[in-house]
XYZ file of C-alpha atoms in Angstrom:
678
model
C -58.054 -17.421 -30.503
C -56.057 -18.703 -27.802
C -52.237 -17.655 -28.247
C -51.317 -19.913 -24.772
C -52.264 -23.093 -26.648
C -50.185 -21.798 -29.583
C -47.162 -21.718 -27.737
C -47.805 -24.508 -25.524
C -48.363 -27.006 -28.956
C -45.065 -25.725 -30.687
C -43.195 -26.624 -27.293
C -45.403 -29.786 -27.209
C -44.304 -30.656 -30.851
C -39.893 -30.176 -30.067
C -40.517 -32.765 -26.826
C -41.844 -35.427 -28.782
C -39.547 -35.066 -31.918
C -36.932 -34.297 -28.936
C -35.835 -31.199 -30.870
C -34.693 -27.695 -29.852
C -36.862 -25.365 -32.010
C -40.599 -25.371 -33.062
C -42.560 -22.422 -35.290
C -46.022 -22.151 -36.241
C -46.900 -19.848 -39.006
C -50.072 -18.901 -41.246
C -50.605 -18.640 -44.873
C -52.119 -14.857 -45.518
C -51.888 -13.778 -49.050
C -49.909 -16.302 -49.950
C -47.069 -14.725 -47.615
C -45.905 -16.787 -43.939
C -46.994 -14.981 -41.181
C -45.571 -16.403 -37.935
C -48.192 -17.287 -34.802
C -46.316 -18.829 -31.931
C -42.313 -20.739 -32.021
C -40.447 -22.280 -29.307
C -36.504 -22.027 -28.685
C -35.756 -18.811 -30.881
C -34.789 -15.458 -30.240
C -37.339 -12.653 -31.396
C -34.855 -11.526 -34.078
C -34.444 -15.011 -35.628
C -37.881 -15.556 -36.118
C -38.059 -14.535 -39.553
C -34.788 -16.290 -41.209
C -36.584 -19.217 -39.373
C -39.746 -17.972 -41.729
C -37.591 -17.866 -44.415
C -36.056 -20.865 -44.054
C -39.105 -23.212 -44.172
C -41.226 -21.271 -46.709
C -37.809 -22.055 -49.244
C -38.991 -25.763 -48.987
C -43.047 -25.701 -47.933
C -44.603 -22.917 -49.634
C -48.053 -24.251 -50.214
C -47.291 -27.585 -49.742
C -49.964 -30.447 -48.574
C -47.881 -33.131 -48.328
C -45.121 -33.398 -44.843
C -41.193 -32.242 -45.846
C -38.625 -34.021 -44.020
C -34.746 -33.757 -44.066
C -33.235 -36.203 -41.942
C -29.923 -35.340 -42.368
C -29.717 -31.855 -44.128
C -25.842 -31.870 -44.513
C -26.699 -34.479 -47.428
C -29.301 -32.302 -48.805
C -28.205 -30.670 -52.771
C -29.403 -27.259 -51.328
C -27.326 -27.711 -48.004
C -24.772 -25.036 -48.605
C -27.234 -22.253 -50.605
C -29.384 -22.538 -47.888
C -27.533 -22.253 -44.993
C -27.589 -18.659 -45.706
C -30.408 -17.749 -44.422
C -29.496 -20.027 -40.817
C -25.509 -19.228 -40.073
C -26.418 -19.138 -36.349
C -27.934 -22.509 -36.371
C -26.586 -25.449 -37.666
C -29.352 -27.188 -39.112
C -29.536 -30.915 -39.073
C -32.914 -32.265 -39.301
C -35.638 -30.473 -40.564
C -39.414 -31.288 -40.699
C -42.655 -29.610 -42.201
C -46.052 -30.384 -41.500
C -48.891 -28.722 -43.392
C -51.808 -27.134 -41.567
C -55.204 -28.291 -43.712
C -58.719 -26.531 -42.849
C -60.591 -29.523 -43.743
C -60.183 -32.558 -45.776
C -62.962 -31.461 -48.466
C -61.300 -28.346 -49.735
C -57.721 -29.025 -48.733
C -57.035 -25.216 -48.157
C -53.340 -25.253 -46.637
C -53.594 -22.575 -43.983
C -49.671 -22.401 -42.689
C -47.273 -24.938 -41.667
C -45.726 -26.697 -38.533
C -42.130 -26.666 -38.440
C -39.406 -28.224 -36.287
C -35.372 -27.931 -36.637
C -32.745 -29.436 -34.574
C -28.477 -29.491 -34.594
C -28.434 -33.302 -34.710
C -29.563 -35.731 -37.551
C -32.551 -38.178 -36.524
C -35.236 -40.328 -37.919
C -38.867 -40.045 -36.424
C -40.765 -43.071 -36.239
C -44.841 -43.530 -37.122
C -45.910 -42.605 -33.468
C -43.915 -39.422 -33.316
C -45.735 -38.447 -36.980
C -49.095 -39.263 -35.585
C -48.574 -37.125 -32.582
C -47.538 -34.097 -34.448
C -50.496 -34.996 -37.361
C -53.346 -34.480 -33.976
C -50.986 -31.429 -33.407
C -51.335 -30.174 -36.442
C -54.896 -30.638 -36.805
C -55.541 -28.614 -33.271
C -53.532 -25.875 -34.519
C -56.110 -26.018 -37.760
C -59.384 -25.737 -35.353
C -57.478 -23.016 -33.338
C -57.209 -20.792 -36.471
C -60.917 -21.485 -37.798
C -62.392 -19.965 -34.133
C -63.737 -16.568 -33.823
C -61.618 -14.606 -32.409
C -62.358 -13.315 -28.825
C -63.649 -10.021 -28.520
C -61.561 -7.360 -26.045
C -62.706 -4.346 -24.251
C -61.285 -1.359 -26.289
C -59.347 0.218 -23.696
C -57.972 -3.239 -22.782
C -55.146 -5.484 -24.611
C -53.920 -9.151 -23.681
C -50.252 -8.972 -24.251
C -49.448 -12.938 -24.315
C -46.183 -15.149 -24.966
C -43.583 -16.871 -22.854
C -41.749 -16.428 -19.325
C -38.262 -16.942 -18.770
C -39.172 -20.298 -18.024
C -40.500 -20.475 -21.169
C -44.100 -20.953 -19.210
C -47.264 -19.783 -21.216
C -47.968 -16.157 -19.938
C -50.890 -13.393 -20.355
C -50.755 -9.724 -19.859
C -54.185 -7.552 -19.441
C -54.361 -3.802 -19.238
C -54.436 -0.535 -21.166
C -52.930 -0.235 -24.668
C -50.450 2.568 -23.135
C -49.290 0.239 -20.905
C -49.040 -2.582 -23.012
C -46.872 -1.110 -25.645
C -44.730 -0.229 -22.830
C -44.510 -3.709 -21.967
C -43.871 -4.435 -25.632
C -40.970 -1.526 -26.008
C -39.061 -3.150 -22.922
C -38.645 -6.815 -24.813
C -38.020 -5.117 -27.841
C -35.282 -3.443 -25.996
C -34.780 -6.801 -24.119
C -34.205 -8.904 -27.102
C -31.749 -6.225 -28.933
C -29.825 -6.115 -26.098
C -29.673 -9.775 -25.963
C -28.779 -9.861 -29.480
C -26.027 -7.535 -28.961
C -24.945 -9.471 -26.087
C -24.881 -12.819 -28.179
C -23.074 -10.738 -31.248
C -19.929 -9.116 -28.325
C -19.697 -12.487 -26.649
C -19.376 -13.913 -30.215
C -16.537 -11.759 -31.481
C -15.062 -10.515 -28.686
C -11.234 -10.400 -29.440
C -10.604 -12.130 -25.946
C -12.026 -15.511 -24.808
C -15.362 -15.635 -23.210
C -17.783 -18.089 -21.404
C -20.172 -19.419 -19.821
C -19.876 -21.850 -17.446
C -22.012 -23.515 -14.497
C -21.663 -23.954 -11.394
C -19.703 -27.233 -11.375
C -17.112 -26.267 -13.781
C -18.756 -27.523 -17.044
C -18.691 -25.185 -20.009
C -22.431 -23.875 -21.064
C -21.182 -21.490 -23.865
C -17.857 -20.471 -25.520
C -16.866 -18.291 -27.839
C -14.134 -18.757 -31.583
C -11.406 -17.449 -29.581
C -11.431 -19.193 -26.365
C -11.670 -22.802 -28.896
C -8.655 -21.343 -30.224
C -6.689 -20.521 -27.242
C -7.051 -24.540 -25.631
C -7.385 -25.985 -29.210
C -10.615 -28.005 -28.342
C -13.988 -27.633 -30.609
C -17.026 -25.942 -28.942
C -18.307 -29.630 -29.056
C -15.050 -30.901 -27.445
C -15.700 -28.406 -24.230
C -19.078 -29.043 -23.937
C -17.852 -32.524 -22.986
C -15.345 -31.337 -20.706
C -15.367 -29.128 -17.108
C -12.525 -26.159 -16.834
C -10.691 -28.151 -13.837
C -9.870 -30.945 -16.567
C -7.986 -28.761 -18.691
C -6.137 -26.664 -15.315
C -2.857 -27.345 -14.546
C -3.226 -28.999 -10.743
C -0.526 -26.016 -9.118
C -3.446 -23.400 -10.259
C -6.797 -25.453 -9.796
C -6.945 -25.087 -6.078
C -6.441 -20.669 -6.261
C -9.209 -21.071 -8.289
C -11.835 -22.732 -7.161
C -10.894 -20.645 -3.680
C -11.547 -17.681 -5.594
C -15.063 -19.327 -6.788
C -15.414 -20.302 -3.235
C -15.309 -16.437 -2.347
C -17.787 -15.263 -5.507
C -20.672 -17.812 -4.257
C -20.030 -16.546 -0.968
C -20.704 -12.819 -1.746
C -16.977 -11.963 -0.290
C -15.881 -10.435 -3.544
C -17.939 -8.942 -6.649
C -15.370 -11.031 -9.554
C -11.675 -12.020 -9.393
C -8.466 -12.210 -11.954
C -5.803 -14.177 -12.010
C -2.932 -15.901 -14.020
C -3.501 -19.121 -14.737
C -2.373 -22.145 -17.028
C -4.795 -24.056 -18.939
C -3.278 -27.721 -20.721
C -3.960 -26.886 -24.626
C -5.325 -29.897 -26.193
C -1.775 -30.778 -27.678
C -0.852 -31.159 -24.068
C 1.668 -27.919 -24.528
C 1.251 -25.104 -21.510
C -1.222 -22.069 -22.021
C -1.053 -19.187 -20.299
C -3.768 -16.678 -19.645
C -5.420 -14.045 -17.397
C -8.898 -15.227 -16.154
C -11.083 -12.788 -14.736
C -14.652 -14.429 -13.572
C -17.824 -12.829 -12.090
C -21.446 -14.486 -11.014
C -24.669 -14.299 -12.586
C -27.778 -15.218 -9.788
C -31.035 -16.208 -10.503
C -33.730 -14.276 -8.470
C -33.282 -16.840 -5.737
C -29.905 -15.989 -5.502
C -28.566 -19.214 -6.783
C -25.591 -19.645 -9.187
C -27.138 -19.016 -12.495
C -23.820 -19.376 -14.274
C -19.814 -17.915 -14.385
C -18.663 -15.292 -17.077
C -15.622 -15.934 -17.865
C -12.948 -13.847 -19.634
C -10.262 -15.377 -20.746
C -6.704 -14.007 -22.557
C -3.407 -15.566 -23.767
C -0.824 -14.932 -22.738
C 1.545 -17.100 -23.825
C 4.070 -15.363 -25.966
C 4.190 -12.769 -23.033
C 5.314 -15.275 -20.377
C 7.678 -17.365 -22.916
C 9.434 -13.974 -23.411
C 9.278 -13.096 -20.189
C 11.627 -16.285 -18.654
C 13.995 -15.582 -21.621
C 13.845 -11.883 -20.018
C 14.095 -13.198 -16.509
C 16.979 -15.727 -17.871
C 19.041 -12.910 -19.621
C 18.819 -10.726 -17.027
C 20.080 -13.676 -14.570
C 22.600 -14.339 -16.678
C 23.861 -10.931 -16.827
C 23.440 -10.432 -13.142
C 26.112 -13.510 -13.122
C 28.114 -11.843 -15.629
C 28.484 -8.696 -13.521
C 29.114 -10.589 -10.000
C 31.585 -12.350 -11.271
C 33.480 -10.103 -12.787
C 35.669 -8.879 -9.977
C 38.595 -8.638 -11.834
C 36.997 -5.483 -13.939
C 34.497 -2.875 -13.658
C 31.164 -3.147 -14.956
C 29.013 0.443 -15.020
C 25.773 1.360 -16.491
C 24.192 4.230 -16.782
C 20.265 5.960 -18.359
C 20.831 8.218 -20.962
C 21.368 11.402 -19.144
C 24.010 9.681 -17.417
C 23.015 8.499 -13.825
C 24.691 5.489 -12.614
C 22.292 2.461 -13.082
C 24.674 -0.728 -12.030
C 27.594 -0.601 -10.512
C 29.226 -4.229 -10.262
C 31.689 -6.011 -6.933
C 34.541 -5.798 -9.748
C 33.795 -1.841 -9.156
C 33.202 -1.586 -5.930
C 36.680 -3.769 -5.610
C 38.657 -1.425 -7.598
C 37.432 1.970 -6.589
C 36.345 1.442 -2.513
C 32.723 2.761 -2.968
C 29.570 0.514 -2.127
C 27.217 0.458 -5.334
C 24.466 1.772 -2.996
C 26.118 4.886 -2.607
C 26.446 5.960 -5.913
C 23.617 4.099 -8.041
C 20.871 6.911 -8.446
C 22.594 9.691 -7.206
C 25.987 10.255 -9.607
C 27.718 10.133 -13.241
C 30.897 8.288 -13.368
C 32.138 11.929 -13.720
C 32.481 11.294 -9.694
C 35.309 8.255 -10.853
C 37.327 11.031 -13.051
C 40.165 13.465 -12.444
C 38.642 16.896 -13.537
C 41.781 18.037 -15.324
C 41.277 14.840 -17.567
C 37.666 15.770 -18.118
C 38.474 19.750 -18.997
C 41.525 18.482 -21.105
C 39.407 15.664 -22.906
C 36.455 18.045 -23.519
C 39.265 20.529 -25.126
C 40.155 18.093 -27.747
C 36.428 16.969 -28.658
C 35.076 20.575 -28.917
C 37.803 21.404 -31.460
C 37.267 18.231 -33.157
C 33.272 18.134 -33.901
C 33.120 22.214 -33.475
C 30.540 21.963 -30.454
C 30.592 22.302 -27.245
C 31.250 18.503 -25.623
C 31.731 18.381 -21.985
C 30.853 16.644 -18.449
C 29.266 13.725 -19.221
C 29.264 13.606 -22.748
C 33.018 13.640 -22.803
C 33.254 10.325 -21.352
C 30.790 9.002 -23.904
C 30.465 11.098 -26.954
C 32.450 8.993 -29.193
C 29.779 5.765 -28.216
C 26.952 8.448 -28.720
C 28.090 9.111 -32.365
C 28.607 5.253 -32.944
C 32.813 5.485 -33.029
C 34.902 2.972 -31.285
C 35.529 4.345 -27.767
C 37.758 2.960 -25.773
C 40.887 5.118 -24.430
C 43.052 5.300 -21.006
C 41.210 7.045 -18.118
C 42.780 7.757 -14.455
C 40.290 6.664 -12.265
C 39.621 8.489 -8.977
C 38.785 5.472 -5.582
C 36.763 6.960 -2.632
C 40.248 7.472 -0.876
C 41.943 10.145 -3.101
C 44.114 7.530 -4.560
C 44.642 7.626 -8.387
C 45.517 4.612 -11.315
C 45.533 3.975 -14.748
C 42.374 2.542 -16.076
C 41.388 1.093 -19.866
C 37.802 1.989 -20.363
C 35.392 0.769 -23.177
C 31.813 2.397 -23.376
C 29.194 1.210 -25.454
C 26.005 2.793 -26.153
C 23.266 0.229 -24.917
C 19.861 0.793 -27.454
C 16.337 0.152 -27.555
C 13.968 0.326 -30.118
C 17.283 2.080 -31.695
C 17.095 5.006 -29.107
C 20.075 5.250 -26.134
C 18.757 3.862 -23.737
C 22.161 3.937 -21.818
C 25.710 3.515 -21.567
C 27.752 0.211 -20.602
C 31.347 0.818 -19.446
C 34.183 -1.372 -18.704
C 36.648 -0.350 -16.714
C 40.174 -2.399 -16.284
C 42.858 -2.177 -14.279
C 46.142 -1.249 -16.316
C 48.600 -0.610 -13.468
C 51.138 -3.435 -13.458
C 50.455 -3.682 -17.157
C 51.744 0.343 -16.946
C 54.453 -0.467 -14.246
C 55.484 -3.508 -16.966
C 55.547 -1.360 -20.083
C 57.748 1.047 -17.942
C 60.634 -1.704 -17.080
C 59.687 -3.046 -20.854
C 60.728 0.413 -21.776
C 63.739 0.373 -19.465
C 65.076 -2.947 -20.911
C 64.765 -1.760 -24.340
C 66.937 1.332 -23.650
C 69.290 -0.702 -21.976
C 69.035 -2.922 -24.996
C 69.702 -0.177 -27.860
C 72.689 0.548 -25.518
C 74.049 -2.863 -25.507
C 73.019 -3.155 -29.174
C 75.013 0.432 -29.828
C 78.395 -1.048 -28.135
C 78.423 -4.080 -30.228
C 77.861 -1.993 -32.704
C 81.199 0.045 -31.530
C 82.766 -3.584 -31.049
C 82.001 -4.628 -34.716
C 83.397 -1.547 -35.790
C 86.694 -2.647 -33.743
C 86.200 -6.322 -34.852
C 86.178 -5.160 -38.430
C 88.683 -2.308 -38.416
C 91.477 -3.033 -35.843
C 91.410 -6.907 -36.095
C 91.110 -7.252 -39.039
C 94.020 -4.513 -39.886
C 96.046 -6.500 -37.494
C 95.611 -9.805 -39.079
C 95.951 -8.582 -42.353
C 99.493 -7.071 -41.525
C 100.642 -10.180 -39.685
C 99.203 -12.169 -42.810
C 101.411 -9.454 -45.402
C 104.251 -9.681 -42.785
C 104.342 -13.644 -43.756
C 104.517 -12.841 -47.148
C 107.425 -10.901 -47.557
C 108.469 -13.445 -45.662
C 107.985 -16.065 -47.508
C 109.360 -14.411 -50.613
C 111.903 -12.875 -49.125
C 113.232 -15.803 -47.570
C 111.434 -18.998 -48.829
C 114.173 -21.471 -47.276
C 112.451 -20.148 -43.634
C 108.893 -22.003 -44.932
C 110.478 -25.485 -45.366
C 110.675 -25.863 -41.748
C 107.475 -27.128 -39.893
C 107.269 -24.192 -37.226
C 106.865 -21.297 -39.817
C 104.548 -23.320 -41.565
C 102.065 -23.467 -39.266
C 102.471 -20.449 -38.243
C 101.557 -19.117 -41.688
C 98.475 -21.816 -41.753
C 97.745 -20.018 -38.311
C 97.544 -16.436 -39.578
C 95.871 -17.539 -42.489
C 92.809 -18.898 -40.082
C 93.048 -16.071 -38.193
C 91.793 -13.796 -40.925
C 89.104 -15.940 -41.764
C 87.882 -16.230 -39.060
C 87.750 -12.554 -37.983
C 86.085 -12.073 -41.351
C 83.130 -14.655 -40.498
C 82.976 -13.261 -36.950
C 82.442 -9.362 -39.027
C 79.776 -11.489 -41.456
C 77.599 -12.899 -38.443
C 77.923 -9.558 -36.189
C 76.333 -7.732 -39.102
C 73.624 -9.546 -39.732
C 72.383 -9.767 -36.465
C 72.586 -5.795 -36.357
C 71.772 -4.968 -39.960
C 69.256 -1.815 -40.113
C 68.768 -2.022 -43.709
C 65.847 -0.933 -45.353
C 63.319 -3.135 -46.869
C 62.338 -3.639 -50.646
C 60.092 -5.794 -52.902
C 62.795 -7.971 -54.818
C 62.322 -10.606 -57.781
C 62.904 -14.095 -56.541
C 63.569 -14.544 -59.842
C 66.245 -12.200 -60.790
C 68.161 -12.982 -57.791
C 68.656 -16.270 -59.189
C 68.970 -15.394 -62.711
C 72.318 -13.283 -61.361
C 74.084 -15.768 -59.117
C 73.991 -18.332 -62.197
C 75.633 -16.298 -64.228
C 77.854 -15.457 -61.442
C 78.465 -19.030 -60.913
C 78.860 -20.180 -64.435
C 82.096 -21.484 -64.878
C 81.703 -23.949 -61.631
C 78.667 -24.467 -62.977
C 80.130 -25.736 -66.046
C 83.075 -27.392 -63.824
C 81.027 -29.503 -61.678
C 78.320 -30.274 -64.487
C 75.576 -29.726 -62.807
C 72.103 -29.096 -64.201
C 69.715 -26.216 -62.712
C 65.812 -26.206 -63.512
C 64.251 -22.850 -62.476
C 60.489 -23.004 -62.173
C 59.787 -19.621 -60.741
C 57.011 -16.928 -61.781
C 57.204 -14.080 -63.022
C 57.608 -11.933 -60.904
C 57.626 -13.645 -57.773
C 58.188 -10.861 -54.922
C 59.774 -11.025 -51.626
C 59.502 -7.807 -48.899
C 63.579 -8.631 -47.406
C 66.864 -7.151 -47.398
C 68.446 -7.371 -50.605
C 72.294 -8.201 -49.726
C 71.158 -10.637 -47.710
C 68.804 -12.321 -50.104
C 71.368 -12.501 -52.860
C 73.509 -14.596 -49.585
C 70.815 -17.050 -49.374
C 70.511 -17.731 -52.787
C 74.247 -18.097 -53.418
C 75.330 -20.052 -50.320
C 72.300 -22.613 -51.274
C 73.382 -22.619 -54.673
C 77.638 -23.182 -54.029
C 76.230 -25.918 -51.309
C 75.035 -27.974 -53.945
C 78.004 -27.376 -56.067
C 80.052 -28.353 -53.290
C 78.368 -31.182 -52.276
C 76.889 -32.796 -55.385
C 77.300 -36.617 -55.753
C 79.998 -37.866 -58.035
C 78.857 -41.303 -59.479
C 75.955 -39.827 -61.020
C 74.774 -37.204 -63.318
C 73.397 -34.158 -61.116
C 70.525 -31.225 -60.280
C 69.601 -28.638 -59.076
C 65.646 -27.643 -59.137
C 65.091 -24.357 -57.666
C 61.242 -23.539 -57.407
C 58.306 -21.256 -55.791
C 55.000 -20.301 -54.523
C 53.000 -17.966 -52.842
C 51.074 -20.339 -49.872
C 49.148 -18.374 -46.978
C 51.454 -14.302 -46.137
C 54.633 -16.294 -47.394
C 56.371 -16.966 -50.566
C 57.928 -20.783 -50.846
C 61.210 -21.303 -52.527
C 62.573 -24.947 -52.977
C 66.608 -25.704 -53.815
C 66.347 -29.680 -54.377
C 69.405 -31.377 -55.131
C 70.387 -34.969 -55.707
C 74.055 -35.076 -53.540
C 75.626 -36.366 -51.124
C 73.034 -35.487 -48.616
C 72.902 -35.029 -44.823
C 72.673 -37.832 -41.953
C 69.952 -35.307 -40.127
C 69.637 -37.678 -37.531
C 73.000 -37.525 -36.455
C 73.489 -33.869 -37.585
C 70.119 -31.902 -37.721
C 70.461 -30.767 -34.401
C 73.296 -28.461 -35.356
C 72.488 -28.664 -39.041
C 72.717 -24.237 -38.713
C 75.369 -24.186 -35.831
C 78.940 -22.051 -36.302
C 81.622 -23.949 -37.806
C 79.814 -26.938 -38.620
C 81.009 -28.822 -41.197
C 79.123 -32.862 -42.300
C 81.551 -34.047 -45.328
C 85.302 -34.391 -45.426
C 85.364 -30.999 -47.706
C 88.153 -28.662 -47.597
C 86.403 -25.920 -48.692
C 83.975 -26.443 -45.664
C 83.871 -23.803 -43.256
C 80.311 -24.327 -41.385
C 79.533 -20.733 -41.647
C 76.984 -20.705 -44.908
C 73.974 -22.076 -43.063
C 74.607 -20.626 -39.696
C 74.512 -17.043 -41.802
C 71.903 -17.745 -44.421
C 69.240 -19.137 -41.347
C 69.760 -15.619 -39.124
C 69.405 -13.603 -42.496
C 66.272 -15.477 -43.516
C 64.693 -14.753 -39.503
C 66.341 -11.789 -39.804
C 63.772 -10.758 -42.442
C 60.871 -12.449 -40.893
C 60.992 -16.187 -42.420
C 62.267 -19.506 -41.737
C 64.140 -22.165 -43.113
C 63.425 -26.380 -43.063
C 66.104 -28.812 -44.217
C 64.815 -32.538 -46.055
C 68.056 -34.787 -46.487
C 68.776 -38.496 -47.286
C 72.240 -39.715 -46.996
C 73.030 -40.907 -50.706
C 69.819 -39.404 -52.337
C 69.853 -35.485 -51.709
C 69.136 -32.708 -49.973
C 66.238 -29.833 -49.686
C 66.064 -26.518 -48.521
C 62.641 -24.667 -48.009
C 62.581 -21.281 -47.302
C 59.498 -19.416 -46.450
C 59.660 -15.319 -46.639
C 56.952 -13.174 -46.503
C 55.682 -11.077 -48.672
C 54.043 -8.208 -47.812
């Protein structure tokens, strides 16, 4: 039996049908046995045999599947050959002779593309099976007992026969088995590698790729087979890649590694790390290149964001010339010292970075004093750099006033805010931002001086008020009393016009002194604030003014929730309500029924109280800017003195509120009072 011819016939069958795989089997005890094959790895032969036998068994007719995917048992039978996508299958029985019709085996042909064979091809295949039948029926060649023949194919798919001793042949068979096992392991590692792996020819055409490569670039395996690596490489990276390949071919390097960019099928840029080595033929020519591809797109995007963030941070550090920004590592060694810190402290950043902690910028006595406070507060020894950052370390606010010491030894006050910087919830360093508050301290001292002067002036003004309220009022009442005695004792004198004028001037002086005293007392008041119910104050004043309300026929409507509380001075609030109610009585309209509506509600941080009447109204265009002025009156009313609104406005503002007015002549007036309730 000439095995060389079996392999030749197997290869010939694939060439006739333009297929990739063929298999010749014989039947022994109703079991298929492989005789020769083409295009099949050693470890794959049993699966191809099993696959064929599912359809051929002992059939005497040709079995063909032009498009295997359309067959009912496609999915079930694919399990036999998971690594080869069979689309075409042909099985031709090998018949011993026409008389007995015994099936001695089969010729099977496989391909990964659907196809239809013509009659000429079928005829040629039939002739091949006839020749195979003749070869099987021939008597095997007698061989010497100490020599064996090992028949097979070389790497170029040419028939090969080896003669030698049984021991030599066994060694060769062992080597073949190990080689096939190695090929199998390589194939498994190649296909299932976590990184992209590809075989590329010397022109850059993809020969084989694993699944990971397809995932990285978005193409299917068949789509990549139609491309070269140049087609999907970013133009800016192509020249460097080709230069490395030239050096590899010229044996100037054994391999190369580079970072480059591919274009994904969807147009996106994919960043990769590429490692390339080369496999040569025995003649020293390029067989193929082996490429390993790692997708680093996510790393690059993170890196780009990090670079942008670092650039922004550096820009902030460089631009912040008015504040000192100093960062340290977890142990306190200075790692950054911005322009503002250099300008503020007189050091160059190179003098401190990596060499000192911020303690060098502080007064030793102040560090020691603060250390004692922290040690006492937390019942543990806290000293050195920890004094500066301890509160930040335990998550407490850490903004304090300190004294900084410049390089030249001069000192100045600063406000420092220290924050712990963390990575993965672990402190990696500290950030200290300091503001020079020398001018602020100077201004604070000036303000304190002004406050002291103001307090002194207020004290003097209070004394003056006491003089006004006591001495001047005593004198004015004395004069007024003497005028009363003169009027009663000598009534005829008061028929004189001059005496009447003197009497009126005396009364006016008394009223003026009373008004001034009331105004000054408002401005200097230091009464305690209380929570007051507006409703109670309004009801109290309605009762006090009951006779005047009755005589004026004024209808009062009160719409206040109970309680409606404000934070104020009881005497002031009573005075405000009284003034606004008496104004409604004094300046009511005489040609219609009069009313006063008092309402209130909470709004934002205020209680809003409204006093709305339908009285004579005020011409705000004419008098609006002086409505709350001292001694300003706007109607012909003898009782009007122009003090009530002035005092009310001062009292409201003293309690932290404000007053607004809306008015139309002949229609009425609405006063709105805003008072805080907290």
